[in-house]
Amino acid sequence: MSAVSAIPVAVTHKPRPRLDGEGSLQVPLDPNLKIGNAKVFAVYGKGGIGKSTTSSNLSVAFSKLGKRVLQIGCDPKHDSTFTLTKRLVPTVIDILETVDFHGEELRPEDFVYPGYNGVMCVEAGGPPAGTGCGGYVVGQTVKLLKEHHLLEDTDVVIFDVLGDVVCGGFAAPLQHADRALIVAANDFDSIFAMNRIVAAIASKSKNYNVRLGGVIANRSRETDQIDKYNQAIGLETLARFPDLDVIRRSRLKKATLFEMEPSPELEAVQNEYLRLAGNLWMGTKPQLTSPLKDRDIFELLGFE
Amino acid sequence: MQLTLWTYEGPPHVGAMRIATAMEQVHYVLHAPQGDTYADLLFTMIERRSKRPPVTYTTFQARDLGGDTATLFKTAVHEAYERFQPTAMLVGASCTAELIQDDPGGLAHALELPIPVVALELPSYQKKENWGAAETFYQLVRALAGPSAPASGSAPRERIAGTQPRCNLLGPTALGFRHRDDVQEISGLLKQMGIDINVIAPLGATPADLSRLGDADFNVVLYPEIANPAAGWLQRTFGQPSIKTVPIGIGATREFISQIAQLCGIDPAPFLANTEARSPWYSRSVDSTYLTNKRVFIFGDATHAIAAARIATEELGFSVVGLGSYSRELARELREAAKRYGVEALITDDYLEVEASVDKLQPDLVLGTQMERHIAKRLGIPCAVISAPVHVQDYPARYSPQMGFEGANVIFDTWVHPLMMGLEEHLLGMFREDFEFHPEAAASHLGQSNTAAAQRKPEALKAASVTEAAAMTDSEILVREVATTTETDAHKIADASAQSSAKASAAWAGEAEKELTKIPFFVRGKARRNTERYAREKGVTTITVEVLYDAKAHFSR
């Protein structure tokens, strides 16, 4: 229709929200952006701890339980869904650039790739290093998924979040998630990182639905350090994955654990993933904890 | 988004209104300020519907913003339900109300009405009317047909042996470009083919009809801009395939028939040769030779623009010099089409960009929306309207579809007439100095023209031309030209009448007279006069066939 359309004064005069932080640009998320009825998990942890491996295997485990799963990689490295799709898929930001950010020109198949066992895979991608905002990228991705109705026919959404940056990009998935899961190994550095993540989730949970789900102990035969920390703040370990060579090899083979040659130890790991997925689907109780002070964590775990 | 005076599409809530208005027993409660009620007029004045759209506006005012607009909205929903007793409801916010973030969906949910209430989230500042219509239709279909969806993983339903194939017709809305007549045309075609129509939606459908969508064997997507998301969901949920060929034009209609016949296992041959289809012969007839290679510029919604490009090249022999659309959702298809015709696709919602493109290309014919009609008018180029945005003249009282064989007939007439008018103007221009056609001549069909012209004195004519010049103020140069032309004409006419009264013309030989009749009527007079003048100048007394052709050669030099 041809109509005279006036821009409401309220739009043009809407004050820009003050930018927060120093040095990094934070783009506030659209407060109306809600994910539908799917259960949403966000996986966090120190860089290199195995978040992508854990997320991908967990996605497959959910799909083995008959759930429709969407995994969203939120790392500029964009290899979160690598073992599912067997390749580096283009990121949402790459695709949006090809249409000059006119998202309405896109089709779901442009940015959603079917992976192993029907897991739908999306790589949000990231802004150029040192500039832009990861939160913007996550926000655009969720908006696009929603506009193409991909979240309405999904049971589980897993955000695999970049590990080493604590900023808007780090926080964005927390706005959408029901449970945040932390992947940690039995060493000081990853527990120290976990403590910071606990702090971030605690502060986000004041305004959003997100609650801490628990710890996934990865690459660790022993878990004494994690247990010590958990006890100190009242946190639970949801699953334990030992440091198995088959897990490392699966990554090199571009495969999830569910596609590897069967062996008893592998079967145990697969069952652990299925158990974890089952528990998460049934619903874990929210863990309301407060983080340790930096000094306290040094005292608790020593300086080794 | 940019500040503009005219847009091809309205905001997305107007799209939602098009769905609500098309349907029966649906009511739409729109959280909107007073001014937004203007949208009613689109339906009552432009489309000339006999009733107001089923929309309740909360019509909050500036002073309400200090109070409780959420309660205002809840009251409006409640009252609308009580008064109109719909069997399904839509709730949402217009562009202005979106900013006050009252969450219409949540508020309506809290009222616990005993009917399905579909909350619409239409991002007004990023999306437009067609997207809003498609999203609304999708949400309604999903909400109403969803409960009867088979469990995921179960086999798609099979047609019961011995029954006729059934389909849904998806996409026609209120305020659509010829949707009413297209539905009639395609329904008739399907009926001829022995195919039952399960549901036509949204136009004329009730919420109960939407809940039966799953009973069909397949879907016919008449308007992809509106029905694509809903058809996709029906395909995923009920396993219903979609026919996506839009039957606009002879070729596309035949393709449409063949695809349906193949899907249903019937022989398409009896339906392909349609005796009512006159456009193929008309466009091949001698009278239409002037259509060949006419340069056309096409712009509209993607579906109509792509169809128009195909008809123009394959069915009328035009050459496409420009192809574009404001439908970003189907930009990909349009780009592919543009590549086929060797032109660059113009994807824009800025009419000034379209105008610049038309101006640069200077086509012989513009096929576009009402916006392009204005552009073409400004640039003095013939134009025919092929797509929304619509105007009151796009809702003719007569039957006038775009789809099917009759649609192709309508399109032939609609596109060719502006070109014929153009031809007439061209002839008028060519003979403007001729005594029969000059501006002062009385209409020839009144039989008075010759006497009227002859009785006038040159002085009177001169005076008339001066008055005329005074009246035309917009272009000095043009005025002067007109004035001089008229002046010389006057002298010529004076000369001619003087000579004819003195009798000086050469005689025509019988065969030359006969040869003269071979010349088209509208140039015959001129040929006769020119030949006589030539004969006079050369001192020839009898005009033979040779003299006639010498004269022709002389004047064409």
Short mmCIF file of N, CA, C and O in Angstrom, two decimals, chain B residues 52-161:
data_model
loop_
_atom_site.label_atom_id
_atom_site.label_comp_id
_atom_site.label_asym_id
_atom_site.label_seq_id
_atom_site.Cartn_x
_atom_site.Cartn_y
_atom_site.Cartn_z
N ARG B 52 -16.14 -2.45 7.85
CA ARG B 52 -14.85 -2.04 8.42
C ARG B 52 -14.02 -3.29 8.73
O ARG B 52 -14.57 -4.36 8.99
N PRO B 53 -12.73 -3.14 8.71
CA PRO B 53 -11.89 -4.29 9.10
C PRO B 53 -12.19 -4.69 10.55
O PRO B 53 -12.52 -3.83 11.36
N PRO B 54 -12.08 -5.98 10.88
CA PRO B 54 -12.38 -6.42 12.23
C PRO B 54 -11.23 -6.09 13.18
O PRO B 54 -10.55 -6.98 13.69
N VAL B 55 -10.99 -4.81 13.38
CA VAL B 55 -9.85 -4.39 14.19
C VAL B 55 -10.33 -3.42 15.26
O VAL B 55 -11.08 -2.49 14.98
N THR B 56 -9.94 -3.69 16.49
CA THR B 56 -10.18 -2.75 17.58
C THR B 56 -8.86 -2.09 17.94
O THR B 56 -7.88 -2.78 18.18
N TYR B 57 -8.87 -0.77 17.92
CA TYR B 57 -7.66 -0.03 18.29
C TYR B 57 -7.81 0.43 19.73
O TYR B 57 -8.89 0.88 20.13
N THR B 58 -6.73 0.35 20.50
CA THR B 58 -6.85 0.86 21.87
C THR B 58 -6.88 2.38 21.87
O THR B 58 -7.35 2.98 22.81
N THR B 59 -6.40 2.98 20.78
CA THR B 59 -6.38 4.44 20.61
C THR B 59 -6.00 5.20 21.87
O THR B 59 -6.75 6.03 22.36
N PHE B 60 -4.81 4.87 22.36
CA PHE B 60 -4.34 5.66 23.51
C PHE B 60 -3.90 7.03 23.03
O PHE B 60 -3.52 7.23 21.88
N GLN B 61 -4.01 7.98 23.93
CA GLN B 61 -3.61 9.34 23.60
C GLN B 61 -2.41 9.72 24.44
O GLN B 61 -2.01 8.97 25.33
N ALA B 62 -1.89 10.89 24.16
CA ALA B 62 -0.68 11.32 24.86
C ALA B 62 -0.87 11.26 26.37
O ALA B 62 -0.02 10.77 27.10
N ARG B 63 -2.06 11.71 26.85
CA ARG B 63 -2.22 11.75 28.31
C ARG B 63 -2.31 10.35 28.93
O ARG B 63 -2.01 10.16 30.09
N ASP B 64 -2.71 9.35 28.10
CA ASP B 64 -2.76 7.98 28.63
C ASP B 64 -1.37 7.43 28.95
O ASP B 64 -1.22 6.52 29.75
N LEU B 65 -0.38 7.99 28.25
CA LEU B 65 0.97 7.45 28.43
C LEU B 65 1.46 7.64 29.86
O LEU B 65 2.31 6.91 30.34
N GLY B 66 0.92 8.65 30.55
CA GLY B 66 1.27 8.84 31.95
C GLY B 66 0.55 7.85 32.85
O GLY B 66 0.92 7.64 34.00
N GLY B 67 -0.50 7.23 32.33
CA GLY B 67 -1.29 6.30 33.15
C GLY B 67 -1.00 4.86 32.82
O GLY B 67 0.13 4.49 32.49
N ASP B 68 -2.04 4.05 32.85
CA ASP B 68 -1.86 2.62 32.73
C ASP B 68 -2.34 2.14 31.36
O ASP B 68 -3.50 1.78 31.19
N THR B 69 -1.45 2.17 30.37
CA THR B 69 -1.85 1.74 29.03
C THR B 69 -2.09 0.23 28.97
O THR B 69 -2.82 -0.26 28.13
N ALA B 70 -1.46 -0.51 29.87
CA ALA B 70 -1.64 -1.96 29.89
C ALA B 70 -3.10 -2.31 30.22
O ALA B 70 -3.70 -3.18 29.60
N THR B 71 -3.67 -1.61 31.19
CA THR B 71 -5.07 -1.85 31.55
C THR B 71 -5.98 -1.46 30.39
O THR B 71 -6.95 -2.15 30.08
N LEU B 72 -5.63 -0.35 29.75
CA LEU B 72 -6.38 0.10 28.58
C LEU B 72 -6.44 -1.02 27.54
O LEU B 72 -7.49 -1.33 26.97
N PHE B 73 -5.30 -1.66 27.32
CA PHE B 73 -5.23 -2.73 26.35
C PHE B 73 -6.09 -3.92 26.78
O PHE B 73 -6.88 -4.46 25.99
N LYS B 74 -5.97 -4.30 28.05
CA LYS B 74 -6.74 -5.45 28.54
C LYS B 74 -8.24 -5.19 28.42
O LYS B 74 -9.01 -6.07 28.01
N THR B 75 -8.65 -3.99 28.75
CA THR B 75 -10.06 -3.64 28.63
C THR B 75 -10.52 -3.74 27.18
O THR B 75 -11.59 -4.28 26.88
N ALA B 76 -9.66 -3.23 26.28
CA ALA B 76 -10.02 -3.27 24.86
C ALA B 76 -10.19 -4.70 24.37
O ALA B 76 -11.13 -5.02 23.64
N VAL B 77 -9.30 -5.59 24.79
CA VAL B 77 -9.38 -6.99 24.38
C VAL B 77 -10.69 -7.59 24.90
O VAL B 77 -11.44 -8.24 24.17
N HIS B 78 -10.94 -7.32 26.16
CA HIS B 78 -12.13 -7.90 26.80
C HIS B 78 -13.41 -7.42 26.11
O HIS B 78 -14.29 -8.20 25.77
N GLU B 79 -13.48 -6.12 25.88
CA GLU B 79 -14.68 -5.55 25.25
C GLU B 79 -14.86 -6.04 23.82
O GLU B 79 -15.97 -6.32 23.38
N ALA B 80 -13.74 -6.15 23.11
CA ALA B 80 -13.82 -6.63 21.72
C ALA B 80 -14.34 -8.07 21.70
O ALA B 80 -15.16 -8.43 20.85
N TYR B 81 -13.89 -8.85 22.64
CA TYR B 81 -14.35 -10.24 22.69
C TYR B 81 -15.85 -10.30 22.96
O TYR B 81 -16.61 -10.99 22.27
N GLU B 82 -16.29 -9.52 23.94
CA GLU B 82 -17.72 -9.50 24.30
C GLU B 82 -18.58 -9.04 23.13
O GLU B 82 -19.62 -9.60 22.85
N ARG B 83 -18.10 -8.02 22.45
CA ARG B 83 -18.93 -7.41 21.42
C ARG B 83 -18.95 -8.20 20.12
O ARG B 83 -20.00 -8.40 19.52
N PHE B 84 -17.77 -8.68 19.67
CA PHE B 84 -17.71 -9.29 18.34
C PHE B 84 -17.78 -10.80 18.37
O PHE B 84 -17.98 -11.43 17.35
N GLN B 85 -17.61 -11.40 19.54
CA GLN B 85 -17.66 -12.86 19.69
C GLN B 85 -16.87 -13.59 18.61
O GLN B 85 -17.41 -14.47 17.92
N PRO B 86 -15.59 -13.27 18.43
CA PRO B 86 -14.80 -13.97 17.41
C PRO B 86 -14.49 -15.39 17.87
O PRO B 86 -14.61 -15.69 19.07
N THR B 87 -14.10 -16.25 16.92
CA THR B 87 -13.69 -17.59 17.34
C THR B 87 -12.18 -17.70 17.45
O THR B 87 -11.66 -18.72 17.86
N ALA B 88 -11.47 -16.66 17.03
CA ALA B 88 -10.03 -16.58 17.30
C ALA B 88 -9.65 -15.10 17.32
O ALA B 88 -10.31 -14.28 16.68
N MET B 89 -8.62 -14.79 18.06
CA MET B 89 -8.22 -13.40 18.18
C MET B 89 -6.74 -13.21 17.90
O MET B 89 -5.93 -14.09 18.17
N LEU B 90 -6.43 -12.04 17.34
CA LEU B 90 -5.04 -11.64 17.16
C LEU B 90 -4.80 -10.45 18.07
O LEU B 90 -5.66 -9.58 18.17
N VAL B 91 -3.66 -10.42 18.74
CA VAL B 91 -3.32 -9.23 19.51
C VAL B 91 -1.90 -8.80 19.14
O VAL B 91 -1.05 -9.63 18.85
N GLY B 92 -1.69 -7.49 19.16
CA GLY B 92 -0.36 -6.99 18.81
C GLY B 92 -0.31 -5.50 18.96
O GLY B 92 -1.29 -4.86 19.34
N ALA B 93 0.87 -4.96 18.66
CA ALA B 93 1.08 -3.53 18.81
C ALA B 93 1.44 -2.94 17.45
O ALA B 93 2.08 -3.59 16.63
N SER B 94 1.01 -1.70 17.22
CA SER B 94 1.44 -1.00 16.01
C SER B 94 2.82 -0.42 16.28
O SER B 94 3.36 -0.52 17.38
N CYS B 95 3.38 0.22 15.25
CA CYS B 95 4.76 0.71 15.39
C CYS B 95 4.93 1.64 16.59
O CYS B 95 5.89 1.54 17.34
N THR B 96 3.97 2.53 16.80
CA THR B 96 4.11 3.48 17.89
C THR B 96 3.96 2.79 19.24
O THR B 96 4.70 3.07 20.19
N ALA B 97 3.00 1.87 19.32
CA ALA B 97 2.73 1.21 20.59
C ALA B 97 3.84 0.24 20.96
O ALA B 97 4.02 -0.07 22.14
N GLU B 98 4.58 -0.22 19.95
CA GLU B 98 5.67 -1.14 20.24
C GLU B 98 6.66 -0.50 21.21
O GLU B 98 7.26 -1.18 22.03
N LEU B 99 6.76 0.81 21.12
CA LEU B 99 7.75 1.52 21.93
C LEU B 99 7.38 1.56 23.41
O LEU B 99 8.26 1.70 24.25
N ILE B 100 6.10 1.45 23.74
CA ILE B 100 5.76 1.51 25.16
C ILE B 100 5.82 0.13 25.80
O ILE B 100 5.65 -0.01 27.01
N GLN B 101 6.10 -0.91 25.01
CA GLN B 101 6.43 -2.25 25.52
C GLN B 101 5.45 -2.78 26.55
O GLN B 101 5.82 -3.16 27.66
N ASP B 102 4.17 -2.81 26.17
CA ASP B 102 3.16 -3.32 27.11
C ASP B 102 2.99 -4.84 27.03
O ASP B 102 2.23 -5.39 27.80
N ASP B 103 3.67 -5.51 26.11
CA ASP B 103 3.56 -6.96 25.95
C ASP B 103 2.11 -7.42 25.75
O ASP B 103 1.54 -8.08 26.63
N PRO B 104 1.50 -7.07 24.61
CA PRO B 104 0.09 -7.44 24.36
C PRO B 104 -0.16 -8.94 24.52
O PRO B 104 -1.21 -9.34 25.02
N GLY B 105 0.81 -9.75 24.09
CA GLY B 105 0.63 -11.20 24.16
C GLY B 105 0.43 -11.66 25.59
O GLY B 105 -0.53 -12.39 25.91
N GLY B 106 1.29 -11.21 26.48
CA GLY B 106 1.21 -11.60 27.88
C GLY B 106 -0.07 -11.10 28.52
O GLY B 106 -0.74 -11.83 29.27
N LEU B 107 -0.45 -9.86 28.20
CA LEU B 107 -1.66 -9.27 28.79
C LEU B 107 -2.91 -10.04 28.35
O LEU B 107 -3.80 -10.32 29.16
N ALA B 108 -2.95 -10.38 27.04
CA ALA B 108 -4.12 -11.09 26.53
C ALA B 108 -4.18 -12.50 27.12
O ALA B 108 -5.25 -13.01 27.44
N HIS B 109 -3.02 -13.09 27.28
CA HIS B 109 -2.94 -14.44 27.85
C HIS B 109 -3.54 -14.44 29.27
O HIS B 109 -4.27 -15.35 29.66
N ALA B 110 -3.23 -13.38 30.00
CA ALA B 110 -3.69 -13.28 31.38
C ALA B 110 -5.22 -13.20 31.47
O ALA B 110 -5.80 -13.52 32.52
N LEU B 111 -5.88 -12.77 30.37
CA LEU B 111 -7.34 -12.66 30.40
C LEU B 111 -8.03 -14.01 30.32
O LEU B 111 -9.21 -14.13 30.61
N GLU B 112 -7.27 -15.03 29.88
CA GLU B 112 -7.80 -16.39 29.78
C GLU B 112 -9.12 -16.47 29.02
O GLU B 112 -10.11 -17.00 29.51
N LEU B 113 -9.11 -15.93 27.81
CA LEU B 113 -10.31 -16.00 26.98
C LEU B 113 -10.51 -17.45 26.50
O LEU B 113 -9.53 -18.17 26.31
N PRO B 114 -11.75 -17.87 26.29
CA PRO B 114 -12.00 -19.27 25.91
C PRO B 114 -11.77 -19.55 24.42
O PRO B 114 -12.30 -20.52 23.90
N ILE B 115 -11.04 -18.69 23.72
CA ILE B 115 -10.76 -18.90 22.29
C ILE B 115 -9.25 -18.81 22.08
O ILE B 115 -8.55 -18.24 22.92
N PRO B 116 -8.75 -19.35 20.96
CA PRO B 116 -7.32 -19.17 20.70
C PRO B 116 -6.98 -17.69 20.52
O PRO B 116 -7.68 -16.98 19.79
N VAL B 117 -5.96 -17.25 21.21
CA VAL B 117 -5.49 -15.87 21.07
C VAL B 117 -4.04 -15.93 20.60
O VAL B 117 -3.19 -16.51 21.25
N VAL B 118 -3.81 -15.38 19.40
CA VAL B 118 -2.47 -15.44 18.82
C VAL B 118 -1.80 -14.08 19.01
O VAL B 118 -2.31 -13.06 18.56
N ALA B 119 -0.67 -14.10 19.72
CA ALA B 119 0.06 -12.85 19.95
C ALA B 119 1.05 -12.65 18.81
O ALA B 119 1.78 -13.56 18.45
N LEU B 120 1.02 -11.46 18.24
CA LEU B 120 1.90 -11.17 17.10
C LEU B 120 3.06 -10.30 17.56
O LEU B 120 2.86 -9.27 18.18
N GLU B 121 4.26 -10.74 17.25
CA GLU B 121 5.43 -9.90 17.50
C GLU B 121 5.95 -9.45 16.15
O GLU B 121 6.60 -10.21 15.44
N LEU B 122 5.61 -8.24 15.77
CA LEU B 122 5.99 -7.75 14.45
C LEU B 122 6.95 -6.57 14.63
O LEU B 122 6.54 -5.50 15.04
N PRO B 123 8.24 -6.79 14.37
CA PRO B 123 9.20 -5.70 14.57
C PRO B 123 9.01 -4.59 13.54
O PRO B 123 9.47 -4.68 12.41
N SER B 124 8.29 -3.56 13.96
CA SER B 124 7.83 -2.52 13.02
C SER B 124 8.95 -1.76 12.34
O SER B 124 8.75 -1.22 11.27
N TYR B 125 10.09 -1.68 13.00
CA TYR B 125 11.13 -0.82 12.43
C TYR B 125 12.10 -1.61 11.58
O TYR B 125 13.07 -1.07 11.07
N GLN B 126 11.90 -2.91 11.47
CA GLN B 126 12.79 -3.70 10.63
C GLN B 126 12.04 -4.40 9.51
O GLN B 126 12.62 -4.75 8.50
N LYS B 127 10.75 -4.66 9.72
CA LYS B 127 10.01 -5.46 8.74
C LYS B 127 8.88 -4.63 8.15
O LYS B 127 8.54 -3.58 8.66
N LYS B 128 8.29 -5.18 7.08
CA LYS B 128 7.25 -4.42 6.40
C LYS B 128 5.98 -5.24 6.25
O LYS B 128 5.84 -6.33 6.76
N GLU B 129 5.06 -4.65 5.51
CA GLU B 129 3.70 -5.16 5.40
C GLU B 129 3.60 -6.63 4.96
O GLU B 129 2.93 -7.43 5.61
N ASN B 130 4.28 -6.99 3.86
CA ASN B 130 4.16 -8.37 3.40
C ASN B 130 4.72 -9.35 4.41
O ASN B 130 4.18 -10.43 4.61
N TRP B 131 5.83 -8.97 5.04
CA TRP B 131 6.39 -9.84 6.07
C TRP B 131 5.38 -9.99 7.21
O TRP B 131 5.16 -11.09 7.72
N GLY B 132 4.76 -8.89 7.58
CA GLY B 132 3.78 -8.92 8.67
C GLY B 132 2.60 -9.81 8.32
O GLY B 132 2.11 -10.57 9.16
N ALA B 133 2.16 -9.75 7.06
CA ALA B 133 1.04 -10.59 6.64
C ALA B 133 1.46 -12.06 6.67
O ALA B 133 0.72 -12.92 7.17
N ALA B 134 2.65 -12.35 6.17
CA ALA B 134 3.14 -13.73 6.13
C ALA B 134 3.30 -14.28 7.55
O ALA B 134 2.91 -15.42 7.83
N GLU B 135 3.86 -13.46 8.43
CA GLU B 135 4.08 -13.89 9.81
C GLU B 135 2.74 -14.14 10.51
O GLU B 135 2.57 -15.13 11.22
N THR B 136 1.79 -13.25 10.29
CA THR B 136 0.47 -13.39 10.93
C THR B 136 -0.21 -14.66 10.45
O THR B 136 -0.77 -15.43 11.24
N PHE B 137 -0.17 -14.89 9.13
CA PHE B 137 -0.80 -16.08 8.57
C PHE B 137 -0.13 -17.34 9.12
O PHE B 137 -0.80 -18.28 9.55
N TYR B 138 1.20 -17.31 9.18
CA TYR B 138 1.95 -18.46 9.71
C TYR B 138 1.55 -18.73 11.16
O TYR B 138 1.27 -19.86 11.54
N GLN B 139 1.51 -17.68 11.98
CA GLN B 139 1.20 -17.87 13.41
C GLN B 139 -0.22 -18.40 13.59
O GLN B 139 -0.47 -19.24 14.44
N LEU B 140 -1.14 -17.89 12.76
CA LEU B 140 -2.53 -18.37 12.85
C LEU B 140 -2.63 -19.84 12.44
O LEU B 140 -3.28 -20.64 13.11
N VAL B 141 -1.98 -20.17 11.32
CA VAL B 141 -2.02 -21.55 10.83
C VAL B 141 -1.43 -22.49 11.87
O VAL B 141 -1.98 -23.54 12.19
N ARG B 142 -0.30 -22.06 12.43
CA ARG B 142 0.40 -22.91 13.40
C ARG B 142 -0.46 -23.09 14.65
O ARG B 142 -0.59 -24.20 15.18
N ALA B 143 -1.08 -22.00 15.09
CA ALA B 143 -1.87 -22.09 16.32
C ALA B 143 -3.14 -22.92 16.11
O ALA B 143 -3.55 -23.65 17.00
N LEU B 144 -3.75 -22.80 14.92
CA LEU B 144 -5.06 -23.43 14.73
C LEU B 144 -4.96 -24.83 14.13
O LEU B 144 -5.74 -25.71 14.47
N ALA B 145 -3.97 -25.04 13.23
CA ALA B 145 -3.83 -26.38 12.63
C ALA B 145 -2.89 -27.24 13.46
O ALA B 145 -2.91 -28.47 13.36
N GLY B 146 -2.07 -26.61 14.28
CA GLY B 146 -1.07 -27.34 15.07
C GLY B 146 -1.66 -28.45 15.92
O GLY B 146 -1.13 -29.56 15.93
N PRO B 147 -2.77 -28.21 16.64
CA PRO B 147 -3.31 -29.26 17.50
C PRO B 147 -3.67 -30.56 16.75
O PRO B 147 -3.68 -31.62 17.36
N SER B 148 -3.96 -30.46 15.44
CA SER B 148 -4.31 -31.70 14.72
C SER B 148 -3.11 -32.28 13.98
O SER B 148 -3.27 -33.15 13.12
N ALA B 149 -1.91 -31.79 14.29
CA ALA B 149 -0.71 -32.29 13.61
C ALA B 149 -0.43 -33.72 14.05
O ALA B 149 -0.62 -34.06 15.21
N PRO B 150 0.00 -34.56 13.11
CA PRO B 150 0.36 -35.92 13.49
C PRO B 150 1.64 -35.90 14.32
O PRO B 150 2.42 -34.95 14.23
N ALA B 151 1.84 -36.94 15.13
CA ALA B 151 3.06 -37.02 15.93
C ALA B 151 4.26 -37.00 15.00
O ALA B 151 4.21 -37.57 13.90
N SER B 152 5.33 -36.31 15.41
CA SER B 152 6.47 -36.20 14.51
C SER B 152 7.06 -37.59 14.29
O SER B 152 7.15 -38.40 15.20
N GLY B 153 7.43 -37.85 13.03
CA GLY B 153 7.99 -39.15 12.70
C GLY B 153 6.96 -40.11 12.12
O GLY B 153 7.32 -41.10 11.51
N SER B 154 5.66 -39.81 12.28
CA SER B 154 4.65 -40.70 11.70
C SER B 154 4.54 -40.45 10.19
O SER B 154 4.85 -39.37 9.72
N ALA B 155 4.11 -41.47 9.47
CA ALA B 155 4.07 -41.38 8.01
C ALA B 155 3.05 -40.35 7.57
O ALA B 155 2.01 -40.18 8.22
N PRO B 156 3.33 -39.62 6.47
CA PRO B 156 2.35 -38.66 5.99
C PRO B 156 1.06 -39.36 5.55
O PRO B 156 1.10 -40.50 5.09
N ARG B 157 -0.06 -38.67 5.72
CA ARG B 157 -1.34 -39.31 5.41
C ARG B 157 -1.47 -39.56 3.90
O ARG B 157 -1.02 -38.78 3.08
N GLU B 158 -2.08 -40.71 3.59
CA GLU B 158 -2.26 -41.10 2.20
C GLU B 158 -3.67 -40.71 1.78
O GLU B 158 -4.60 -40.73 2.59
N ARG B 159 -3.81 -40.38 0.50
CA ARG B 159 -5.14 -40.09 -0.01
C ARG B 159 -5.95 -41.38 -0.05
O ARG B 159 -5.46 -42.43 -0.45
N ILE B 160 -7.20 -41.28 0.38
CA ILE B 160 -8.05 -42.46 0.37
C ILE B 160 -8.38 -42.79 -1.08
O ILE B 160 -8.80 -41.91 -1.84
N ALA B 161 -8.16 -44.07 -1.47
CA ALA B 161 -8.35 -44.47 -2.86
C ALA B 161 -9.77 -44.16 -3.32
O ALA B 161 -10.73 -44.33 -2.57
#
